[in-house]
mmCIF file of C-alpha atoms and ligand atoms in Angstrom:
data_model
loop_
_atom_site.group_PDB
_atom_site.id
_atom_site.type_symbol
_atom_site.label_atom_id
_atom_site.label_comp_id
_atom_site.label_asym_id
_atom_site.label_seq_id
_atom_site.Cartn_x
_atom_site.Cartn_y
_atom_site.Cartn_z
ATOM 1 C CA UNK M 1 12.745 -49.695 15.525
ATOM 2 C CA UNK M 2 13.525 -47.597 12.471
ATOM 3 C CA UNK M 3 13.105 -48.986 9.587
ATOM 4 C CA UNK M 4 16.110 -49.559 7.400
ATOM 5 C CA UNK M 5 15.593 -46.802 4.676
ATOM 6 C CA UNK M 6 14.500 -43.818 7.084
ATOM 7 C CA UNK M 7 17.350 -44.279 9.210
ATOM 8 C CA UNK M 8 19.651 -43.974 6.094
ATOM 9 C CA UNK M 9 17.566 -41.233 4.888
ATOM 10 C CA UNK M 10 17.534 -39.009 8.273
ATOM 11 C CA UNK M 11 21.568 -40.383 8.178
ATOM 12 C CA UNK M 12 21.821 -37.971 5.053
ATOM 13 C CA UNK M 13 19.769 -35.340 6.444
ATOM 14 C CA UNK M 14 22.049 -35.001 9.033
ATOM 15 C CA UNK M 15 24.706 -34.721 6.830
ATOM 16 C CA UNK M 16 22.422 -31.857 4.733
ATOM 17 C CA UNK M 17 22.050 -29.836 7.763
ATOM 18 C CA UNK M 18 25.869 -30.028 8.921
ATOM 19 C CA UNK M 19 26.094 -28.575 5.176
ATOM 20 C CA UNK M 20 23.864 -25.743 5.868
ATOM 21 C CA UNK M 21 25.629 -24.924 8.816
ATOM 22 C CA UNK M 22 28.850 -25.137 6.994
ATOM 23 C CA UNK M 23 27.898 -22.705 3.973
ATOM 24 C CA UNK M 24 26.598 -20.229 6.410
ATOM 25 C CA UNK M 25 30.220 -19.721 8.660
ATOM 26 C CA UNK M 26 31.284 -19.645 5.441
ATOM 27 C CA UNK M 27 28.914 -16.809 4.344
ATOM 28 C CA UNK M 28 29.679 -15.311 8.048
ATOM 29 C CA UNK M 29 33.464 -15.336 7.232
ATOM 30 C CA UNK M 30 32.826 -13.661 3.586
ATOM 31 C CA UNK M 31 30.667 -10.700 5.315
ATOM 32 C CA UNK M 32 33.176 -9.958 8.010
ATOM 33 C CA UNK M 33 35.743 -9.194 4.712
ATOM 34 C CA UNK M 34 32.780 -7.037 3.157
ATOM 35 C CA UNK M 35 33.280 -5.667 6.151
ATOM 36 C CA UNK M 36 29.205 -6.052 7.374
ATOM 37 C CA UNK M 37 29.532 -7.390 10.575
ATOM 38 C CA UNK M 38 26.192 -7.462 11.616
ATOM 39 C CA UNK M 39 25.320 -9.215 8.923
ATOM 40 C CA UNK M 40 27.710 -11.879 9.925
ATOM 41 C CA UNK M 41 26.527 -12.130 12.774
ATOM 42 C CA UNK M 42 23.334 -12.763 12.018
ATOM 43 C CA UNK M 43 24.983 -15.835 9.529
ATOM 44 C CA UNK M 44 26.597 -17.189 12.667
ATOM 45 C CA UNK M 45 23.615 -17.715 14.433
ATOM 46 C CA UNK M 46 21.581 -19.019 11.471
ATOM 47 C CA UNK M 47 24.639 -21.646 11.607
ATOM 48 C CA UNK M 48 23.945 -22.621 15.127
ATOM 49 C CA UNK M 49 20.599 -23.145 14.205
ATOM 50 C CA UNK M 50 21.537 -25.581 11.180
ATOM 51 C CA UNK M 51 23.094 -27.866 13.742
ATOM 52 C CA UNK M 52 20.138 -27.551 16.136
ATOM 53 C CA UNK M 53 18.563 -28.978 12.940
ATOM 54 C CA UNK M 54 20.618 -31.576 13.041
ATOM 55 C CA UNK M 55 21.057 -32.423 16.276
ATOM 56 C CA UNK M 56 17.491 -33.121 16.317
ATOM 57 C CA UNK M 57 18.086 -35.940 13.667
ATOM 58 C CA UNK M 58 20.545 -37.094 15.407
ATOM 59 C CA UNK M 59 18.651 -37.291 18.563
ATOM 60 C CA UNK M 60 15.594 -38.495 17.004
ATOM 61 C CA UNK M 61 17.458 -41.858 15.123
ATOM 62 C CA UNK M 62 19.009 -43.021 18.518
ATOM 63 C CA UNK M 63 15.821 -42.259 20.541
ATOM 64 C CA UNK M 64 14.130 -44.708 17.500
ATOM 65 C CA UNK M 65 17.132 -47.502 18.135
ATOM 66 C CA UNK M 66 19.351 -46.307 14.891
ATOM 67 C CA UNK M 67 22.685 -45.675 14.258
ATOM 68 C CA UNK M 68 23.894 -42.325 13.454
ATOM 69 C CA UNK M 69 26.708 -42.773 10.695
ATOM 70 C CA UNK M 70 28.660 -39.476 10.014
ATOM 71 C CA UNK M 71 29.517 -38.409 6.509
ATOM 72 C CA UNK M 72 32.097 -35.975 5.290
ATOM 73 C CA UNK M 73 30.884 -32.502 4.582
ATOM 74 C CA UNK M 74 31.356 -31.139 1.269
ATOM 75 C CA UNK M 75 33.133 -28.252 0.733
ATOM 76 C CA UNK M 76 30.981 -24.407 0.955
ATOM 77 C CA UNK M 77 31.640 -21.458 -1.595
ATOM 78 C CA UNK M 78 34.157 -19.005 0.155
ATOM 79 C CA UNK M 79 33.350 -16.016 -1.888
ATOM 80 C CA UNK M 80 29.811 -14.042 -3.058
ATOM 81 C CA UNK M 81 30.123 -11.021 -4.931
ATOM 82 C CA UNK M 82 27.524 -8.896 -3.103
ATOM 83 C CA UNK M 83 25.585 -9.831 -0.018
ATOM 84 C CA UNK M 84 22.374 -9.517 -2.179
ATOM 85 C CA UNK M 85 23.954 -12.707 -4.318
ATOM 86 C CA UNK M 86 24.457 -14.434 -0.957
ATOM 87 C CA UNK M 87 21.056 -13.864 0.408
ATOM 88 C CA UNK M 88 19.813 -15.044 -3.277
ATOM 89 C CA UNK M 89 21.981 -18.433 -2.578
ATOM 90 C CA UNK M 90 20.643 -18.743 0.630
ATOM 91 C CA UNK M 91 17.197 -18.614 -0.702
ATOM 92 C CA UNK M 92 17.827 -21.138 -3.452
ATOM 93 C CA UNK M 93 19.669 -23.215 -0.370
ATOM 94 C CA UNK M 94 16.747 -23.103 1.434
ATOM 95 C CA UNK M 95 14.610 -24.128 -1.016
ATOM 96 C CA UNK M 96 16.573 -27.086 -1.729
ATOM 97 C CA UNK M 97 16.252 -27.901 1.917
ATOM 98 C CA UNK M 98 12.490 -27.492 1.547
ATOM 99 C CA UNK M 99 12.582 -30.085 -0.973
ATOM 100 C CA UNK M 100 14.449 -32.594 1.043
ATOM 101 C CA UNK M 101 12.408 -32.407 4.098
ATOM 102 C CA UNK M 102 9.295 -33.045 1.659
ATOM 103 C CA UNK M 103 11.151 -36.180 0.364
ATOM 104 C CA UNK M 104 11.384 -37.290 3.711
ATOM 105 C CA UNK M 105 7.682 -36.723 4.437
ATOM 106 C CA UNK M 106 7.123 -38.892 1.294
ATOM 107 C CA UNK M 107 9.310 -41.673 2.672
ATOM 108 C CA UNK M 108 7.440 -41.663 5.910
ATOM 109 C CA UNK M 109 4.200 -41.988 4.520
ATOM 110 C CA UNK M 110 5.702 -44.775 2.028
ATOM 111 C CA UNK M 111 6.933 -47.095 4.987
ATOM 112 C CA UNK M 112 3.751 -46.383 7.072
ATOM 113 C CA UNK M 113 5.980 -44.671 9.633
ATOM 114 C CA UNK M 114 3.590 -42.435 11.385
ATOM 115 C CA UNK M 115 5.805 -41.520 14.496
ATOM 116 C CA UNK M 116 8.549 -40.369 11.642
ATOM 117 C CA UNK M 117 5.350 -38.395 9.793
ATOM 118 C CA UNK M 118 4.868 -36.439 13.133
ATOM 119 C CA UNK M 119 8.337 -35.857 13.936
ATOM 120 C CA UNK M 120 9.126 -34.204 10.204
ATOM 121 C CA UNK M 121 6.383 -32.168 10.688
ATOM 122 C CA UNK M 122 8.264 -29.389 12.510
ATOM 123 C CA UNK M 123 10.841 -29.242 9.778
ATOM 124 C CA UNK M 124 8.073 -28.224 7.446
ATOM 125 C CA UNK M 125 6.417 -25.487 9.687
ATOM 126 C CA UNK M 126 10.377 -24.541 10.076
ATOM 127 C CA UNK M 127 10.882 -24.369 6.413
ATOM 128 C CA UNK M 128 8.232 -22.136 5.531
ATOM 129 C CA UNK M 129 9.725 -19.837 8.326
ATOM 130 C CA UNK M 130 13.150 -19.876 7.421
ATOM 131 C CA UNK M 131 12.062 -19.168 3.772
ATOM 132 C CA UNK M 132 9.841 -16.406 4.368
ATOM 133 C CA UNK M 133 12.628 -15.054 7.116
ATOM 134 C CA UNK M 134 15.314 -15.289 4.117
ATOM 135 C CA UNK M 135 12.709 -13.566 1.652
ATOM 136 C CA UNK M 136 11.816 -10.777 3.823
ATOM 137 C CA UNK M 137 15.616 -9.999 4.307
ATOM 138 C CA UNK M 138 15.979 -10.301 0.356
ATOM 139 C CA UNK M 139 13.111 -7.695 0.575
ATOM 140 C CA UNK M 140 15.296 -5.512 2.433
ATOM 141 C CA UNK M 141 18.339 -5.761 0.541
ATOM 142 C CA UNK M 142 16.563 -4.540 -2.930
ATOM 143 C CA UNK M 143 15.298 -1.570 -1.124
ATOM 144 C CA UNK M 144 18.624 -0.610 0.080
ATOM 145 C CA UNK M 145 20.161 -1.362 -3.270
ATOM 146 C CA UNK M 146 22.985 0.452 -4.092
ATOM 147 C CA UNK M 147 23.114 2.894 -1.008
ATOM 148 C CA UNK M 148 26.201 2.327 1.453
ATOM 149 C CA UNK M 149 24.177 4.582 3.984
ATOM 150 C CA UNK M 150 20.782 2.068 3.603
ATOM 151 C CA UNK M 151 23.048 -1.147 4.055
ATOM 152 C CA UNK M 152 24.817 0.771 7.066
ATOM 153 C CA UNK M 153 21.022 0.478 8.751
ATOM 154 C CA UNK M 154 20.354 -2.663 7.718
ATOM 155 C CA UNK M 155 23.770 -4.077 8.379
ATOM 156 C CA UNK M 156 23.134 -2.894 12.752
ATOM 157 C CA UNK M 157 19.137 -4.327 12.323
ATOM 158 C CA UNK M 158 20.551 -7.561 11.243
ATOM 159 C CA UNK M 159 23.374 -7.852 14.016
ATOM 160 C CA UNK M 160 20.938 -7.613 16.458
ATOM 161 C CA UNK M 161 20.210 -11.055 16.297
ATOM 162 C CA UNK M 162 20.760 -13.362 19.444
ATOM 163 C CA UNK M 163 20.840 -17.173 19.003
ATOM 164 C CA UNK M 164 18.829 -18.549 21.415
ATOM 165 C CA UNK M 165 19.168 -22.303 22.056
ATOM 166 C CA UNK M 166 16.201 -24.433 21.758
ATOM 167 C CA UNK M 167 14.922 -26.387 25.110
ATOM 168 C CA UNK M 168 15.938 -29.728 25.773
ATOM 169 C CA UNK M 169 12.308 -30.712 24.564
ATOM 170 C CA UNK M 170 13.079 -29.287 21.724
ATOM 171 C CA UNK M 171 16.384 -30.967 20.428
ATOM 172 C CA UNK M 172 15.002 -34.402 21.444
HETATM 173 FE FE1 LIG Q 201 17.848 -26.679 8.584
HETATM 174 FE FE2 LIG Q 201 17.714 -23.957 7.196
HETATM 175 O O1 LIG Q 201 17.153 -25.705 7.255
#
């Protein structure tokens, strides 16, 4: 059984990925105006992968004999003035994630819940990815600056993204 406070906890996590998902269509819909479409694209599938995130919460509080509880979903930014301020949000989003999933990790350890403990621990391998993915791509952007013709390139490298959906092992 879960205990009480992780299962409210993970019920907010959730909730925190279904945001991240959220703010990036939203980012996705604000490059497609810029117009860098490859760049959305890329957005889009960093949105299915949010809620891959939290479908495994989901998953993992009914597997444990929870209930999920949905909550609403606050309301994303529509507009970024430059997709170099957008990455930069996305960092400082991620990081904020980053912090979360360490809170969690805390919480586990707190109410001796070992089999939570191992289950987090892919969320923090994941968040040093997605940060270091987000960084690199922030890397990119400086170089490119202010040339139209460098964020041409970068615009086709970054729509060449496919979103790949993870195993069924891997959502539950
Ligand atoms: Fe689900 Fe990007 O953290």
């Amino acid at each position: 059984m879960l205990p009480g406070k992780i299962e409210e906890a993970f019920n907010e996590q959730i909730n925190a990925e279904t945001y991240s998902a959220y703010l990036y269509w939203s980012m996705s819909a604000a490059l497609e105006a810029m117009p860098l479409p490859g760049f959305a694209r890329w957005m889009r599938a960093q949105a299915q992968e949010e809620m891959t995130h939290a479908e495994k919460f989901f998953h993992y509080v009914i597997e444990r004999g929870g209930r999920v509880k949905m909550k609403a979903i606050d309301g994303p930014p529509i507009e970024w003035a430059h997709v170099q301020a957008m990455f930069e949000d996305v960092l400082k989003h991620e990081q904020y994630v980053t912090g979360l999933i360490h809170k969690l990790v805390e919480l586990a350890a707190k109410e001796k819940d070992y089999a939570a403990s191992i289950f987090l621990q892919w969320f923090v391998s994941e968040q040093v990815e997605e940060e270091a993915g987000v960084d690199a791509i922030l890397g990119k952007l400086k170089l490119a600056g202010e040339s139209k013709g460098g964020l041409y390139l970068l615009d086709k490298e970054m729509g060449q993204r496919v979103f790949t959906a993870p195993t069924q092992g891997d959502t539950e």
